Amino acid sequence: ELANKSPSLIVGGCMLNRNQSAHQHLTYTDVAIREAIASGKNHLAFDEKILAKIEYKQSIEQAIKLGLDRKLFSVAYQPIIDLMTEQPIGFEALIRLQTEAGTSISPVNFIPIAESAGLLNDITDYLCDRVSAEAVEIYKLFKNYDTQPYVNVNISPSQLIDVKRTVTALKHAEKSGVKINVEITESGILNDDSARRIFNVFQTEGFSIAIDDFGTGHSSIQHLERYNFSTLKVDQSFVSNIDDPQAYRFLNAIINLARTAATYTIVEGVETLQQKLLLMKMGVRFCQGYYWGHPMKISELEIYLTEKYGFNKARKIDLSM
């Protein structure tokens, strides 16, 4: 089939500038070719827009390196709510980066750049270390409750070099009394052989696996049958227009599939009372979203749990399905 297709010709170039060296011109031409390939075009000239893109990427990469060196990264925790009790039962740990100037850089922006720069392993190490240190405080917040809180830690298994180190850090976090789950994006675990091998390592070590962004990847029923997922987290993109009848039916089908494939189903991205009520109508029990709370630093989390939920009175939360 490929023999019948004409070969592709990718052309890249840049405007001649006498103030730039031959090496710079060759570099810019190479960048133009790479940009053409990435954008699906067969020709592209290096221009100011591409230069701005390169400079932005370099600035973010520098901010990541500085953040790791000077500990400018932090961890924020977003509550996961049981709709039967209207109480938080666990949290998702989310990495955050703040520059020395005080501005925040979203993970949506710095994670892809960290991955391409080979820095994602260092960020993962930092995340695990911080959760390990702060899990003690989370356990104290639940000390008057007859339940064990849990924290979902986002891991990119395909980027892990030293899996044993990560496992050791997570096991150390569990010594606090907090249950640690490993959270992995659907595409990150199901479409990569090395990622699946690391997935098996986590399971062997006793960690429950939560698959994030469920419904957005390219997994098949066969994949869902092959692995023993503890939790499937339905992606927030399916919730935004839940009041549309067709979208409602589609989301309901995804939730039913998730219930079949995993022990627990969590719906992400809940922002309004209307969305919450419609999900309750579907029989959804566990949710996460801005309706209950934004991601919070550990100091903010203590205030949140005390003021909103009165975490100074003992009560029992039933986690059975």
C-alpha positions as a printed Julia matrix, in Angstrom:
321×3 Matrix{Float64}:
   0.0    0.0    0.0
   2.83   2.37   0.87
   4.56   1.6   -2.43
   1.67   3.18  -4.33
   1.99   6.48  -2.51
   4.28   9.3   -3.61
   7.04  10.18  -1.14
   6.5   13.36   0.87
   8.81  16.33   0.47
   9.13  18.59   3.5
  10.61  22.02   2.84
  11.73  24.41   5.56
  13.55  27.7    5.42
  14.16  31.09   6.97
  14.66  34.66   5.88
  18.3   35.57   5.29
  19.66  37.9    7.96
  23.22  39.16   7.7
  23.35  39.64  11.47
  22.95  35.92  12.02
  25.54  33.21  11.51
  25.3   30.35   9.05
  24.82  28.03  12.02
  21.78  30.05  13.17
  20.28  29.93   9.68
  20.71  26.14   9.57
  19.2   25.84  13.03
  16.19  27.96  12.07
  15.72  25.95   8.88
  15.8   22.73  10.89
  13.2   24.15  13.29
  11.0   25.15  10.34
  11.14  21.59   8.99
  10.24  20.14  12.38
   7.36  22.58  12.74
   6.13  21.68   9.26
   6.13  17.98  10.14
   4.4   18.62  13.48
   1.7   20.75  11.86
   1.16  18.39   8.92
   2.38  20.87   6.31
   4.81  20.24   3.48
   6.5   23.62   3.73
   7.08  26.26   6.37
   9.34  29.28   6.82
  10.92  30.2   10.15
   9.31  33.44  11.32
   8.67  35.54  14.4
   5.82  33.3   15.55
   8.04  30.24  15.57
  10.78  32.22  17.31
   8.31  33.31  19.99
   7.23  29.69  20.43
  10.83  28.59  20.88
  11.58  31.37  23.35
   8.43  30.53  25.34
   9.42  26.87  25.5
  12.93  27.8   26.61
  11.58  30.12  29.32
   9.27  27.4   30.69
  12.08  24.85  30.62
  14.3   27.28  32.55
  11.48  27.89  35.06
  11.16  24.12  35.58
  14.88  23.7   36.23
  14.88  26.68  38.6
  11.74  25.36  40.29
  13.36  22.0   40.96
  16.58  23.61  42.16
  14.93  26.16  44.45
  11.86  24.09  45.45
   9.33  26.38  43.78
   7.07  23.42  43.05
   4.24  22.63  45.43
   1.42  20.11  45.68
  -2.28  21.0   45.73
  -5.01  18.61  46.84
  -8.49  18.54  45.31
 -11.18  16.72  47.3
 -13.07  13.7   45.99
 -16.63  13.68  47.33
 -19.01  10.89  48.28
 -22.46  12.12  47.2
 -24.19   9.83  49.7
 -22.6   11.6   52.64
 -21.57  14.9   50.98
 -18.16  14.39  52.61
 -14.64  14.24  51.17
 -13.15  10.75  51.26
  -9.92  11.32  49.37
  -7.87  13.77  47.35
  -6.04  14.04  44.06
  -2.5   15.38  44.41
  -1.7   17.92  41.68
   1.74  19.43  41.05
   2.03  23.22  40.82
   4.86  25.54  39.74
   5.33  29.13  40.83
   8.1   31.34  39.47
  10.31  33.5   41.67
   8.31  36.48  40.43
   5.2   34.92  41.99
   3.37  33.94  38.79
   1.92  30.46  38.39
   2.56  28.17  35.43
  -0.18  25.66  34.7
   0.71  21.95  34.51
  -1.02  21.98  31.12
   1.83  24.19  29.95
   4.85  22.87  31.81
   4.23  19.09  31.81
   4.6   18.62  27.99
   7.73  20.79  27.99
   9.14  18.89  30.97
   8.51  15.63  29.13
  10.28  16.76  25.95
  13.19  18.16  28.0
  13.61  14.95  30.0
  12.65  16.61  33.29
   9.39  14.8   34.03
  11.14  12.15  36.12
  12.5   14.84  38.45
   9.03  16.38  38.79
   7.54  12.96  39.56
  10.2   12.41  42.23
   9.42  15.8   43.76
   5.67  15.08  43.76
   6.15  11.74  45.5
   8.48  13.26  48.1
   6.06  16.11  48.89
   3.06  13.79  49.21
   5.15  11.55  51.45
   5.9   14.51  53.73
   2.37  15.98  53.71
   0.46  12.7   54.05
   1.08  12.9   57.8
  -0.88  16.16  57.94
  -3.74  14.68  55.9
  -3.96  11.74  58.29
  -4.15  14.15  61.25
  -7.08  15.92  59.59
  -8.99  12.6   59.56
  -7.88  11.43  63.0
 -11.38  11.8   64.49
 -12.98   9.94  61.58
 -13.65   6.24  61.38
 -12.22   5.99  57.87
  -8.89   5.94  56.09
  -8.36   8.87  53.69
  -6.6    8.3   50.42
  -4.52  10.35  48.0
  -4.31   9.73  44.26
  -0.8   10.53  43.01
  -0.47  11.25  39.28
   2.29   9.15  37.75
   3.55   9.07  34.17
   4.78   5.45  33.98
   6.29   5.72  30.51
   8.66   8.41  31.85
   9.78   6.62  35.0
  13.42   5.58  35.01
  13.69   4.37  38.61
  10.38   2.71  39.41
  11.69   1.27  42.66
  12.52   4.75  43.93
   8.98   5.93  43.24
   7.49   2.83  44.87
   9.67   3.39  47.94
   8.54   7.04  48.23
   4.87   6.1   47.9
   5.18   3.28  50.43
   6.82   5.72  52.83
   3.8    8.02  52.39
   1.47   5.16  53.35
   3.26   4.81  56.69
   1.37   7.95  57.73
  -1.89   5.98  57.62
  -3.08   7.52  54.35
  -3.87   5.11  51.51
  -1.92   6.0   48.36
  -3.35   5.21  44.92
  -1.51   5.6   41.62
  -3.39   7.69  39.06
  -2.49   7.32  35.38
  -4.03   8.82  32.25
  -5.89   6.34  30.05
  -3.68   6.84  27.0
  -0.54   6.77  29.12
  -1.13   3.24  30.39
  -3.04   1.45  27.66
  -1.15   2.41  24.54
   2.43   1.8   25.6
   4.03  -1.59  26.32
   6.64  -0.23  28.74
   3.94   1.7   30.58
   1.9   -1.46  31.0
   4.91  -3.25  32.49
   5.32  -0.47  35.04
   1.58  -0.64  35.69
   2.09  -4.27  36.68
   4.91  -3.27  39.05
   2.6   -0.89  40.92
  -0.1   -3.54  41.18
   2.39  -6.14  42.41
   3.51  -3.7   45.12
  -0.09  -3.41  46.3
  -1.1   -0.01  44.9
  -4.61   0.5   43.57
  -4.72   1.98  40.07
  -7.0    4.85  39.08
  -7.27   5.59  35.35
  -7.67   9.31  34.71
  -9.46  10.95  31.73
 -11.45   7.78  31.06
 -13.38   7.98  27.81
 -10.91  10.22  25.99
  -8.28   7.62  25.07
  -8.32   4.81  22.56
  -8.7    1.87  24.89
 -10.74  -1.16  23.9
 -12.99  -3.49  25.87
 -10.16  -6.02  25.69
  -7.87  -3.64  27.59
 -10.51  -3.05  30.24
 -10.94  -6.8   30.68
  -7.21  -7.46  30.85
  -6.37  -5.17  33.77
  -7.74  -5.04  37.27
  -8.49  -1.34  37.57
  -9.61  -0.11  40.95
 -11.03   3.21  39.76
 -11.99   4.82  36.47
 -12.26   8.61  36.49
 -14.64   9.85  33.81
 -13.15  12.87  32.04
 -14.61  16.31  32.76
 -15.23  17.0   29.06
 -18.32  14.77  29.22
 -19.86  16.78  32.08
 -19.75  20.33  30.68
 -22.88  19.93  28.53
 -24.63  17.25  30.57
 -27.94  19.14  30.35
 -28.1   18.31  26.63
 -30.21  15.1   26.27
 -27.82  13.44  23.82
 -24.77  14.31  25.93
 -26.59  13.04  29.0
 -27.26   9.65  27.36
 -23.68   9.41  26.13
 -22.25  10.17  29.57
 -24.61   7.68  31.15
 -23.32   4.98  28.76
 -19.7    5.8   29.64
 -20.48   5.64  33.35
 -22.19   2.26  32.94
 -19.13   0.96  31.08
 -16.85   2.28  33.83
 -18.93   0.55  36.49
 -18.55  -2.73  34.64
 -14.78  -2.41  34.28
 -13.77  -1.09  37.72
 -14.74  -1.17  41.37
 -15.16   2.6   41.69
 -16.21   5.32  39.25
 -15.41   9.0   39.83
 -16.82  11.76  37.62
 -14.52  14.75  37.26
 -15.17  18.38  36.4
 -18.41  18.94  38.34
 -18.88  22.69  38.68
 -22.61  23.34  39.19
 -25.52  22.12  41.29
 -27.38  21.14  38.11
 -24.53  18.86  37.04
 -24.42  17.3   40.48
 -28.16  16.59  40.52
 -28.09  15.03  37.05
 -25.19  12.8   38.06
 -27.09  11.73  41.17
 -29.98  10.85  38.88
 -27.6    8.53  37.01
 -26.67   6.89  40.29
 -23.17   8.37  40.44
 -21.69   8.25  43.92
 -18.2    9.77  43.7
 -17.37  13.14  42.13
 -14.63  15.72  41.93
 -14.74  19.34  40.79
 -14.84  23.04  41.56
 -18.38  22.73  42.92
 -16.85  21.37  46.13
 -13.42  22.92  46.01
 -10.4   23.97  43.99
  -7.02  22.27  44.46
  -5.56  23.51  47.78
  -2.2   23.54  49.48
  -1.99  21.47  52.64
  -2.4   24.56  54.88
  -5.53  25.62  52.95
  -6.89  22.08  53.08
  -6.95  22.12  56.88
  -9.01  25.32  56.9
 -11.32  23.96  54.18
 -12.07  20.7   56.03
 -12.54  22.44  59.36
 -14.77  25.3   58.19
 -16.83  23.5   55.54
 -17.13  20.02  57.02
 -16.43  20.52  60.72
 -13.61  18.02  60.95
 -13.59  18.28  64.73
 -16.44  15.83  65.29
 -16.15  12.09  64.95
 -18.36  10.5   62.34
 -18.26   7.37  60.24
 -18.21   7.46  56.45
 -19.45   4.34  54.7
 -17.24   3.59  51.69
 -19.09   0.47  50.57
 -20.74   0.46  47.17
